[in-house]
CSV table of C-alpha atoms in Angstrom, one decimal:
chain,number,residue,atom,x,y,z
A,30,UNK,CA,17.1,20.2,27.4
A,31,UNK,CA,17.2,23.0,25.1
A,32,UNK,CA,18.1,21.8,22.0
A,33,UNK,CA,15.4,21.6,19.7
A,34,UNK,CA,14.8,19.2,17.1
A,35,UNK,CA,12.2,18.7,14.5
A,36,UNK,CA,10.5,15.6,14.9
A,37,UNK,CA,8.4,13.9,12.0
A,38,UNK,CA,6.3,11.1,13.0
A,39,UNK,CA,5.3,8.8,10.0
A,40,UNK,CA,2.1,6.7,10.4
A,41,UNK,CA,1.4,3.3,8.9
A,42,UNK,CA,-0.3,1.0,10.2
A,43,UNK,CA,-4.0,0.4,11.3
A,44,UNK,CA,-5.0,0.8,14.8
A,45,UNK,CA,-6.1,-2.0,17.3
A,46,UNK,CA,-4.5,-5.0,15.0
A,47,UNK,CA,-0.6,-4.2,16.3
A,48,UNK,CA,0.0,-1.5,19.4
A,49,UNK,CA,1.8,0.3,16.8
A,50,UNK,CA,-0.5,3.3,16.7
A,51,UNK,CA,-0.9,3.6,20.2
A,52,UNK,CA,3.1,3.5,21.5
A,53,UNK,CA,3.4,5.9,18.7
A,54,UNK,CA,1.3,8.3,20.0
A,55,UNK,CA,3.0,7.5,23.0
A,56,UNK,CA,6.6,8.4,21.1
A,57,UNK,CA,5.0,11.9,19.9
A,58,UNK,CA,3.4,12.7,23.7
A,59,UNK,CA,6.7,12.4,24.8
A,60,UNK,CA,8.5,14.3,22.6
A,61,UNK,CA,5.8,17.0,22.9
A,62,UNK,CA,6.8,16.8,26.6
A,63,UNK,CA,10.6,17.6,25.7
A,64,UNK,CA,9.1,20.4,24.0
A,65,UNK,CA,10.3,19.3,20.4
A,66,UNK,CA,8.6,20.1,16.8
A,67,UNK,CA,6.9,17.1,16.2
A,68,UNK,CA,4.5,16.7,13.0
A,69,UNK,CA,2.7,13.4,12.3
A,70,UNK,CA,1.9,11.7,8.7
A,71,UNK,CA,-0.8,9.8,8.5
A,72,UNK,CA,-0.4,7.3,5.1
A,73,UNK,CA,-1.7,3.7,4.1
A,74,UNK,CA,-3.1,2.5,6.7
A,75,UNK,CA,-2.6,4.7,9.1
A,76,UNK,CA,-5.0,6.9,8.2
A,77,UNK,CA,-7.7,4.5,9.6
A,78,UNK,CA,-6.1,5.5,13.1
A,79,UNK,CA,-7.8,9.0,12.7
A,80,UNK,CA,-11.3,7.9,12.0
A,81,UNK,CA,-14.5,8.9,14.2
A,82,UNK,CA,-16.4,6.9,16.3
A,83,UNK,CA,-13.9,4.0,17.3
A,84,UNK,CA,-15.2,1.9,19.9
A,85,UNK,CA,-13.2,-1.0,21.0
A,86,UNK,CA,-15.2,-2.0,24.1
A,87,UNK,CA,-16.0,-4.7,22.6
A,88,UNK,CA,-12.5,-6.4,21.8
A,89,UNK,CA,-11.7,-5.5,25.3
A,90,UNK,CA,-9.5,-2.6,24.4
A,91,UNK,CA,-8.6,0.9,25.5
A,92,UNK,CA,-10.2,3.9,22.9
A,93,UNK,CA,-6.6,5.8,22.2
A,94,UNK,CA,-8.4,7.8,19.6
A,95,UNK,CA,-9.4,9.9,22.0
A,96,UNK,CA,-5.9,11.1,22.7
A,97,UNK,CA,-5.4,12.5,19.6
A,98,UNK,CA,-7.4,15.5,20.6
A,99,UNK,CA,-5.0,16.2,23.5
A,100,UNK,CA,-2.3,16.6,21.0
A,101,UNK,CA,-3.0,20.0,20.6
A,102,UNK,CA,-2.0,20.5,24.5
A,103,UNK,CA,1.3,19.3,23.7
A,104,UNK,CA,1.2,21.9,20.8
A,105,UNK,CA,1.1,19.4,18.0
A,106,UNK,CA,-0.9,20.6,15.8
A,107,UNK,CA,0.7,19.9,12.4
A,108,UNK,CA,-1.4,16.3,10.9
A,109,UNK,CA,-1.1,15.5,7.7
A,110,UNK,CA,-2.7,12.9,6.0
A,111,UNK,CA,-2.1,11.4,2.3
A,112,UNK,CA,-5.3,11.9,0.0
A,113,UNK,CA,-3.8,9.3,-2.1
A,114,UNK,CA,-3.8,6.7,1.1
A,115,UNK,CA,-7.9,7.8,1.8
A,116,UNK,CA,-8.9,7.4,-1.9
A,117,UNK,CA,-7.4,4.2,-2.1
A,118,UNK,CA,-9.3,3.2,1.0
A,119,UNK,CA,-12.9,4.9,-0.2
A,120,UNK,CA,-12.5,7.7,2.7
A,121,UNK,CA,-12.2,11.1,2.9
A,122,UNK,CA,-11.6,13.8,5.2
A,123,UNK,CA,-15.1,13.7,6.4
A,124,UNK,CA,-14.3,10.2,7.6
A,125,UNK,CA,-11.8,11.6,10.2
A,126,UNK,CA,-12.1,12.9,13.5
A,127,UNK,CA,-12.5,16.6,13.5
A,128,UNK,CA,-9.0,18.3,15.3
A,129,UNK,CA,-8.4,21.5,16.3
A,130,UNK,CA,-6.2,24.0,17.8
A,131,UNK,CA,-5.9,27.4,18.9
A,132,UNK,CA,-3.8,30.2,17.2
A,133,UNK,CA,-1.7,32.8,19.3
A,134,UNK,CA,-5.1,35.2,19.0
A,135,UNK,CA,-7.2,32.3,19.9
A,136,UNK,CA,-8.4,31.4,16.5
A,137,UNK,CA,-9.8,27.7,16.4
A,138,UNK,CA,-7.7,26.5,13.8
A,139,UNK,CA,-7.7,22.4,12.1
A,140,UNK,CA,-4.9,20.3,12.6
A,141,UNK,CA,-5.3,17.7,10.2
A,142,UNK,CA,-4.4,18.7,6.6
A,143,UNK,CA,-4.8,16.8,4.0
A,144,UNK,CA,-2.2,17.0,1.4
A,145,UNK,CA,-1.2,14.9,-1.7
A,146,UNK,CA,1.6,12.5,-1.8
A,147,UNK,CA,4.3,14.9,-3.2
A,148,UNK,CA,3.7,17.3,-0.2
A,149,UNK,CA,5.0,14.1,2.1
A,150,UNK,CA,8.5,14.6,0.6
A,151,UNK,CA,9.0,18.1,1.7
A,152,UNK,CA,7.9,17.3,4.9
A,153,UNK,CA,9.9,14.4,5.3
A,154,UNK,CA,13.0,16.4,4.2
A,155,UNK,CA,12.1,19.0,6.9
A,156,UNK,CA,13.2,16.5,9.8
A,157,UNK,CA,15.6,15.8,12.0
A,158,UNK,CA,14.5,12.8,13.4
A,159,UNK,CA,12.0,10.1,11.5
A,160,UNK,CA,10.2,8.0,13.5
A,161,UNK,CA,7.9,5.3,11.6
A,162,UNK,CA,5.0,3.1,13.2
B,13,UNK,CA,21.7,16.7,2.7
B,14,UNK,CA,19.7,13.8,1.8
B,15,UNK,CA,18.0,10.8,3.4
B,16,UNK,CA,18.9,7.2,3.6
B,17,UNK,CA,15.6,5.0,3.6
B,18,UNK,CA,15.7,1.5,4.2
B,19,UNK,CA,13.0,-1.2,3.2
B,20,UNK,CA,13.0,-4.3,5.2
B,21,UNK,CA,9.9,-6.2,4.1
B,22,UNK,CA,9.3,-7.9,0.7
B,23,UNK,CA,7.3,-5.8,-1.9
B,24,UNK,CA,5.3,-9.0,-2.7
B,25,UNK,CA,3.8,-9.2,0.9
B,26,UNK,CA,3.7,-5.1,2.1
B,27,UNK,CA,3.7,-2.0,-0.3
B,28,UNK,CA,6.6,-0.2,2.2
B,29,UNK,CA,9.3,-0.3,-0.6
B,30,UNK,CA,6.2,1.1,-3.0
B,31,UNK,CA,6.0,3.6,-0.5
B,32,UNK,CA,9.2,4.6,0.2
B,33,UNK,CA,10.1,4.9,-3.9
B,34,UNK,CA,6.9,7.3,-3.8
B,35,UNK,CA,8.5,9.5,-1.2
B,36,UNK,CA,11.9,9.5,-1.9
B,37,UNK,CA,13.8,13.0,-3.5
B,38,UNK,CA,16.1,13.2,-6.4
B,39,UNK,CA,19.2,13.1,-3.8
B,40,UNK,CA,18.0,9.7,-2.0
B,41,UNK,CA,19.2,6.6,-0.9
B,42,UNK,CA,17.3,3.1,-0.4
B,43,UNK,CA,19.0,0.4,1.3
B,44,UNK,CA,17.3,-3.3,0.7
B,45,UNK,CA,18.0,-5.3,3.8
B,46,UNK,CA,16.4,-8.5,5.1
B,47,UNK,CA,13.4,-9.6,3.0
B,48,UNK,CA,13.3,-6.7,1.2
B,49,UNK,CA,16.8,-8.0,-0.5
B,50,UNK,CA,14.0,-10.0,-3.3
B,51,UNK,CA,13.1,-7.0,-4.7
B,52,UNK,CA,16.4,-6.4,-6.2
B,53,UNK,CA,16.0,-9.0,-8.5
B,54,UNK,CA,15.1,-8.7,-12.4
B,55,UNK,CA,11.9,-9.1,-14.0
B,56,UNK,CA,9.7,-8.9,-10.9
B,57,UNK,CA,6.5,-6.9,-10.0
B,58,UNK,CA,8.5,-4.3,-8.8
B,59,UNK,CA,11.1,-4.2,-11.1
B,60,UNK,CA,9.9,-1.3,-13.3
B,61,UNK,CA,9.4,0.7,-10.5
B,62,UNK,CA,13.1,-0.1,-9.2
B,63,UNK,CA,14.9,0.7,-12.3
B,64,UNK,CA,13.2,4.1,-12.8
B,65,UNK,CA,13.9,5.3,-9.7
B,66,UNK,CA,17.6,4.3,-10.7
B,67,UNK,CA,17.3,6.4,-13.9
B,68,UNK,CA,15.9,9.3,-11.8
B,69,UNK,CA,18.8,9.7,-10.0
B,70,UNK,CA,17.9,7.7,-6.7
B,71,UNK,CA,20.6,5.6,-5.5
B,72,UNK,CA,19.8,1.7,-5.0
B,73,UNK,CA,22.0,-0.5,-2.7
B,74,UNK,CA,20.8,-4.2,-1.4
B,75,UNK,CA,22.4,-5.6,1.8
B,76,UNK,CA,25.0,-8.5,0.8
B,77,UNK,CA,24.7,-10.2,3.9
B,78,UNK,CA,20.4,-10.9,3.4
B,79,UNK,CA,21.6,-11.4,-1.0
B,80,UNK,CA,23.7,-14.3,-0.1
B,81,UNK,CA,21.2,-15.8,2.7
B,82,UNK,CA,18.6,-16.3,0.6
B,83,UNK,CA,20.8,-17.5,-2.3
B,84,UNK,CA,19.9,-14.6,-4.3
B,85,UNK,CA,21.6,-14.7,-7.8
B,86,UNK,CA,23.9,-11.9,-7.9
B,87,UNK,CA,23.7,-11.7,-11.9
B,88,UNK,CA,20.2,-11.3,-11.7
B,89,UNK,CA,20.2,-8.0,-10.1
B,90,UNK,CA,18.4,-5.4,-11.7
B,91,UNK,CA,21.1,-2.6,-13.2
B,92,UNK,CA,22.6,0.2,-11.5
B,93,UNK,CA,21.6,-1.6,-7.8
B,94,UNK,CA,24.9,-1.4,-5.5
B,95,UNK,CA,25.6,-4.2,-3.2
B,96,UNK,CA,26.7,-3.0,0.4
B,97,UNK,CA,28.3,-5.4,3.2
B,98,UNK,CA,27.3,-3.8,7.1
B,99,UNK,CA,30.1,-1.7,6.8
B,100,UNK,CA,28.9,-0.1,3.8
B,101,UNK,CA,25.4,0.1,5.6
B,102,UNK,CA,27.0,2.0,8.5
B,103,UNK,CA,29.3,4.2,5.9
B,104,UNK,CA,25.3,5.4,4.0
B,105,UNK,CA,23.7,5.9,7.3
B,106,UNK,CA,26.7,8.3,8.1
B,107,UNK,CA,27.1,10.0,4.7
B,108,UNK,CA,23.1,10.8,4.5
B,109,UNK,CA,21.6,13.9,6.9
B,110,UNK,CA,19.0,11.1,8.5
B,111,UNK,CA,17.6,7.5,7.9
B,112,UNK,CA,13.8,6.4,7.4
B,113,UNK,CA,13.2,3.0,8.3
B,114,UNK,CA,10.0,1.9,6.5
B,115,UNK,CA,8.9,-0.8,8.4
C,4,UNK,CA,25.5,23.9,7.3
C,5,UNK,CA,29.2,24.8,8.8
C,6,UNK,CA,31.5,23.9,5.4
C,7,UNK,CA,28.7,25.6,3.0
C,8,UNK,CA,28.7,27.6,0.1
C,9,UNK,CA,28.8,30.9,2.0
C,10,UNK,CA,31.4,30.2,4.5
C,11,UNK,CA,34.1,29.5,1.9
C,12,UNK,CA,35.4,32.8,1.1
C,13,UNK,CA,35.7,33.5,4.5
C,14,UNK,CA,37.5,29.8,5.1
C,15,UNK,CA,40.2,30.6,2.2
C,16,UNK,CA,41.5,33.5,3.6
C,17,UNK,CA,42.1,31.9,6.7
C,18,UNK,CA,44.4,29.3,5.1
C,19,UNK,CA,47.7,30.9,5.2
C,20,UNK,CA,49.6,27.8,5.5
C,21,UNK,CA,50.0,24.3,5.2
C,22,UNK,CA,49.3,23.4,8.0
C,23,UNK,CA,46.4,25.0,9.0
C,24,UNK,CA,45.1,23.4,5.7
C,25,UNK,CA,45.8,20.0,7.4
C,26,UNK,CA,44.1,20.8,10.2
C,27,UNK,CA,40.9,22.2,8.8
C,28,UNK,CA,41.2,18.5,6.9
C,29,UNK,CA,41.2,16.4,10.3
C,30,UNK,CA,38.6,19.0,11.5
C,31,UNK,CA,36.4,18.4,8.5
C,32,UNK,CA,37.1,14.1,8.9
C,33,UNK,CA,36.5,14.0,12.5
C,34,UNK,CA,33.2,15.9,12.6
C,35,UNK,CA,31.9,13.8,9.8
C,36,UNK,CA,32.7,10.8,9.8
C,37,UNK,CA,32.4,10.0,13.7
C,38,UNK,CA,28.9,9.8,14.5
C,39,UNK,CA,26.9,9.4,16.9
C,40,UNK,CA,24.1,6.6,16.5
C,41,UNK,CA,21.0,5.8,18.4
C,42,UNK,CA,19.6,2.5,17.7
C,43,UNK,CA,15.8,1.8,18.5
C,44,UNK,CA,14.8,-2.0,17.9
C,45,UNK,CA,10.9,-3.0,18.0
C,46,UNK,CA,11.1,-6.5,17.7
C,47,UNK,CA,12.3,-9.5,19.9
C,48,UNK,CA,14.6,-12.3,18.7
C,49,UNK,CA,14.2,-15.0,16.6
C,50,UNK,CA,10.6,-14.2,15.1
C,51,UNK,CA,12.0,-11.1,13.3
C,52,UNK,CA,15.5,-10.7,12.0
C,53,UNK,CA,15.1,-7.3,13.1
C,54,UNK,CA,17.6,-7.5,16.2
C,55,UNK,CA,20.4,-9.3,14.0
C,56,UNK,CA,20.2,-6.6,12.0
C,57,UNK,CA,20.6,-4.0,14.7
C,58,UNK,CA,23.2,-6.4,16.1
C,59,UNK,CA,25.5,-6.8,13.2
C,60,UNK,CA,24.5,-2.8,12.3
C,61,UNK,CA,26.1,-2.0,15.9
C,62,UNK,CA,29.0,-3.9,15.3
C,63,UNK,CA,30.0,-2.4,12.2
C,64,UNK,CA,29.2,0.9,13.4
C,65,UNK,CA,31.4,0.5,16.5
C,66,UNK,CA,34.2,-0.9,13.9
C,67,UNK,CA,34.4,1.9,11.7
C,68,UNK,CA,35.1,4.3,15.2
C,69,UNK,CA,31.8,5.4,15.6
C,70,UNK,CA,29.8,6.1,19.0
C,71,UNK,CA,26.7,4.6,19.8
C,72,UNK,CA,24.8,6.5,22.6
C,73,UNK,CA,21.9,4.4,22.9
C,74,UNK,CA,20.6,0.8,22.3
C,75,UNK,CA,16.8,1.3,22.8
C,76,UNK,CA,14.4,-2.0,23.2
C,77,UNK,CA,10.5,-1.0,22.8
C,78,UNK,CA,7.5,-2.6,21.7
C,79,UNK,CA,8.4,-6.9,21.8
C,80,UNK,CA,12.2,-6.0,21.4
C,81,UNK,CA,12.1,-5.6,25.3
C,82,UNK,CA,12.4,-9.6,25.1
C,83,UNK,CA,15.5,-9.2,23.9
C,84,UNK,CA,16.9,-8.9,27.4
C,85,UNK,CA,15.3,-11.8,28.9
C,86,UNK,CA,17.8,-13.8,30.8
C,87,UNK,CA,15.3,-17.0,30.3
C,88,UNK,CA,15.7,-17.6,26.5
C,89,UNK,CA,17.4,-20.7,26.1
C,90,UNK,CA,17.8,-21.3,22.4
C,91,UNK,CA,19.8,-25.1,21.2
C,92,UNK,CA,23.4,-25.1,22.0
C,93,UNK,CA,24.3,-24.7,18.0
C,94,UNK,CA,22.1,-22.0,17.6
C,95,UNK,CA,22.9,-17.9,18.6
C,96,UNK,CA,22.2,-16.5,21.7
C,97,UNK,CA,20.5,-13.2,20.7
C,98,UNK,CA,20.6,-12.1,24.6
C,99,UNK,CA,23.9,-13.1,24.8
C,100,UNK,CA,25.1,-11.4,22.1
C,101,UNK,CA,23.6,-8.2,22.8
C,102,UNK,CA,24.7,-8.4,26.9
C,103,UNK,CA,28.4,-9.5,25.2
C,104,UNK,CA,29.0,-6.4,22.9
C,105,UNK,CA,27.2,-3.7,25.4
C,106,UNK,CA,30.1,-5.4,28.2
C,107,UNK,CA,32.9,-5.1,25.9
C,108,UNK,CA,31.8,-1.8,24.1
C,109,UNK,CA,30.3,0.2,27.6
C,110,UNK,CA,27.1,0.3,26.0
C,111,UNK,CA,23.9,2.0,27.1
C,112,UNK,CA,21.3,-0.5,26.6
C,113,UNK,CA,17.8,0.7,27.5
C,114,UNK,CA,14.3,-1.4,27.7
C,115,UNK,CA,11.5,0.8,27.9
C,116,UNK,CA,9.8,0.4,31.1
C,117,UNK,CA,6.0,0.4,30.2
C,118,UNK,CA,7.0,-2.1,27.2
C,119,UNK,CA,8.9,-4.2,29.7
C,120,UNK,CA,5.9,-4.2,32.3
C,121,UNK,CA,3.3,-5.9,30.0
C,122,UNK,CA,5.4,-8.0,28.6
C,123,UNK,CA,7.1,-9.6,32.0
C,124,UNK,CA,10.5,-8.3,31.4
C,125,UNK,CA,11.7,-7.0,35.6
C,126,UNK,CA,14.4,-5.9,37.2
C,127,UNK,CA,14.5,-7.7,40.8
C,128,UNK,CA,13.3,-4.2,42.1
C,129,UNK,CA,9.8,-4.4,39.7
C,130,UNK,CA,9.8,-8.1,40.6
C,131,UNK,CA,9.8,-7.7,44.5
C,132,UNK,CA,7.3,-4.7,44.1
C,133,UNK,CA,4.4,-6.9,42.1
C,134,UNK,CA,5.4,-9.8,44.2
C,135,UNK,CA,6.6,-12.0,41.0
C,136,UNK,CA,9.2,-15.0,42.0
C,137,UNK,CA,11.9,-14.2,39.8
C,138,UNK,CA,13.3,-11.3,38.4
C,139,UNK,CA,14.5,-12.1,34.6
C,140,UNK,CA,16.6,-8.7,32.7
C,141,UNK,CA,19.5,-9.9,31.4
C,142,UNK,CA,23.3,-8.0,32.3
C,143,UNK,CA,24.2,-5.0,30.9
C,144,UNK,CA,20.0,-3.8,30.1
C,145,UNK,CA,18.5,-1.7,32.2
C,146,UNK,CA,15.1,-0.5,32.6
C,147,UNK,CA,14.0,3.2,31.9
C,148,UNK,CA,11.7,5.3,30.4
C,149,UNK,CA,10.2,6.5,27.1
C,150,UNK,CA,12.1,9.9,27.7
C,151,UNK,CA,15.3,7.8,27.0
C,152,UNK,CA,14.2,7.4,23.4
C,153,UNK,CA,13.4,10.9,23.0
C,154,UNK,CA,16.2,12.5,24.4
C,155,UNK,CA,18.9,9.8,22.3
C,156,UNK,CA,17.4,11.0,19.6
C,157,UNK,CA,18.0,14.6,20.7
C,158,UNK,CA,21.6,14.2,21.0
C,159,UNK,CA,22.3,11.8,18.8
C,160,UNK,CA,23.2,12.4,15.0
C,161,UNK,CA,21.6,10.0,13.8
C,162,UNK,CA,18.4,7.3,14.8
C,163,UNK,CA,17.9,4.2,12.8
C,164,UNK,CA,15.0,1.7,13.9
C,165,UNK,CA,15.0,-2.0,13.2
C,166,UNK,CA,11.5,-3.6,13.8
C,167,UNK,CA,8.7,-5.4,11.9
């Protein structure tokens, strides 16, 4: 298909509790596939989808967190994550799962930024397509 | 253009209409439907925040439909909120560029 | 942004007469004011109102003369299509309703395959392939994949999502 959309993918509710968070990364995998812009916002509680050291073995789940580092292979590489949300919460970046990706000159680059609240809006605006999970 | 959001969920069980009012541009659009109809209402937690988004320029409209459901007293709404049937729905999903369901 | 700022002078010019005038008009009301909707619902009946919204949303939508591309079911809304919900006699049929307009309207009505799978929703081809007695999608759904979401909202103008 070669029209190209920009997708945003807003992010709000806490993994392992709903399947939200993990058909949503489903939704963004796919539209990586389809070779679409897709950025992902991570706000409320969806920022506790991000944080290190998940281990579910022990309700008897899958650990999707580890997906989020094969984003970049889809070439999403554009997280961002509302400071407000992690105050609120008493996390911060360091909290989060470390993300990377590579530049055109093979520059290790970080994909999650993150931003305050009012930066959300422009990014919103920038879309084409909103999904929210 | 601008965005249509819609809030579904009541803003005394889930913070998604808190949310959305925190994102929304001068040029939006929120649409109440469902349970999210009972934050239209005066004199509520939320009914500060509704009202200044309405002075800011934000457009307000609740679903008539979910109003009349929950036997919502019409004369009670907080000012400047528009009521909207489904057709009206349909006609603000077409006019704005996209539509952000908060769920 | 075809009718913007910067195109105007260029439009005026063009409008020697009446008539073209008129047609520039239809142009301008038939490009936006028939859309094209995609409709995404996460939830299944009667727990959520969610897929009465969507339901009375479509309706309206396909009243006013707009098109709807897709219906897409993910997450629980995949029980939407089961053909064993058997609500009272006086109550709706949410199944029905749904099977009902997407029959009468030519709808494309979509139920996401891996959604459908954990959640026992099969077409008699799933059903004979994990050896289950019955197969239970109702008319008028069919069972596809993810890509279906993705690519309605490609070519759609618009995606609104009804869910929890």
């Amino acid at each position: 298909m070669s029209v190209s959309k920009s997708f945003v993918c807003i992010n709000r509710k806490a993994p392992y509790g709903t399947i939200y968070a993990l058909e949503a990364l489903e939704v963004v995998l796919i539209a990586g596939a389809f070779e679409q812009q897709v950025k992902l916002i991570f706000m409320d509680d969806g920022v506790y989808q991000l944080t290190r050291n998940q281990n579910p073995a022990g309700i008897g789940m899958k650990n999707f967190s580890k997906t989020f580092g094969a984003l970049s292979d889809y070439d999403v590489d554009q997280i961002f994550v509302d400071s407000e949300s992690l105050n609120l919460r008493g996390l911060d970046a360091t909290d989060l799962q470390r993300l990377t990706h590579e530049t055109n000159d093979a520059e290790e680059r970080l994909s999650i930024k993150v931003v305050p609240r009012k930066e959300l809006v422009d990014i919103i605006e920038s879309a084409d397509v909103l999904f929210n999970f | 253009m601008a965005t249509l959001h819609t809030v579904n969920k009541s803003p005394f069980e889930r913070n998604s209409l808190e949310t959305c009012l925190s994102l929304c541009r001068f040029d939006a659009s929120v649409l109440l439907i469902e349970d999210a109809v009972v934050g239209a209402l005066q004199n509520t937690l939320i009914s500060k925040q509704i009202s200044e988004a309405v002075e800011s320029g934000i457009r307000v409209f609740a679903l008539n439909e979910d109003l009349e459901a929950r036997g919502l007293p019409l004369s009670r709404l907080i000012e400047g909120i528009t009521i909207v049937d489904y057709a009206g729905f349909v006609d603000l999903a077409a006019q704005n560029s996209k539509v952000q369901s908060w769920l | 942004m075809l009718f913007g700022v910067q195109y105007w002078p260029r439009i005026y010019c063009k409008l020697s007469s009446l008539k073209s005038l008129l047609r520039l008009y239809c142009f301008f009301l038939y490009f936006h004011w028939r859309m094209k909707f995609t409709i995404q619902i996460n939830t299944g009946p009667y727990t959520h109102q969610a897929s009465d919204t969507a339901y009375h949303f479509t309706r309206a939508a396909l009243k006013a003369g707009h098109t709807i591309h897709r219906i897409f079911f993910y997450h629980d809304g995949v029980n939407n299509s089961s053909i064993f919900n058997v609500p009272p006699r006086d109550e709706r049929n949410i199944q029905q309703l749904w099977s009902t307009l997407a029959e009468e309207n030519s709808l494309d009505m979509v139920v996401c395959a891996a959604s459908a799978q954990r959640r026992g929703i099969l077409d008699q081809k799933e059903a004979d392939r994990h050896a289950k007695p019955a197969a239970n999608i109702a008319p008028n759904f069919a069972i596809s994949g993810l890509g279906q979401l993705i690519e309605a909202a490609i070519v759609s103008d618009r995606l609104l999502i009804f869910g929890d």
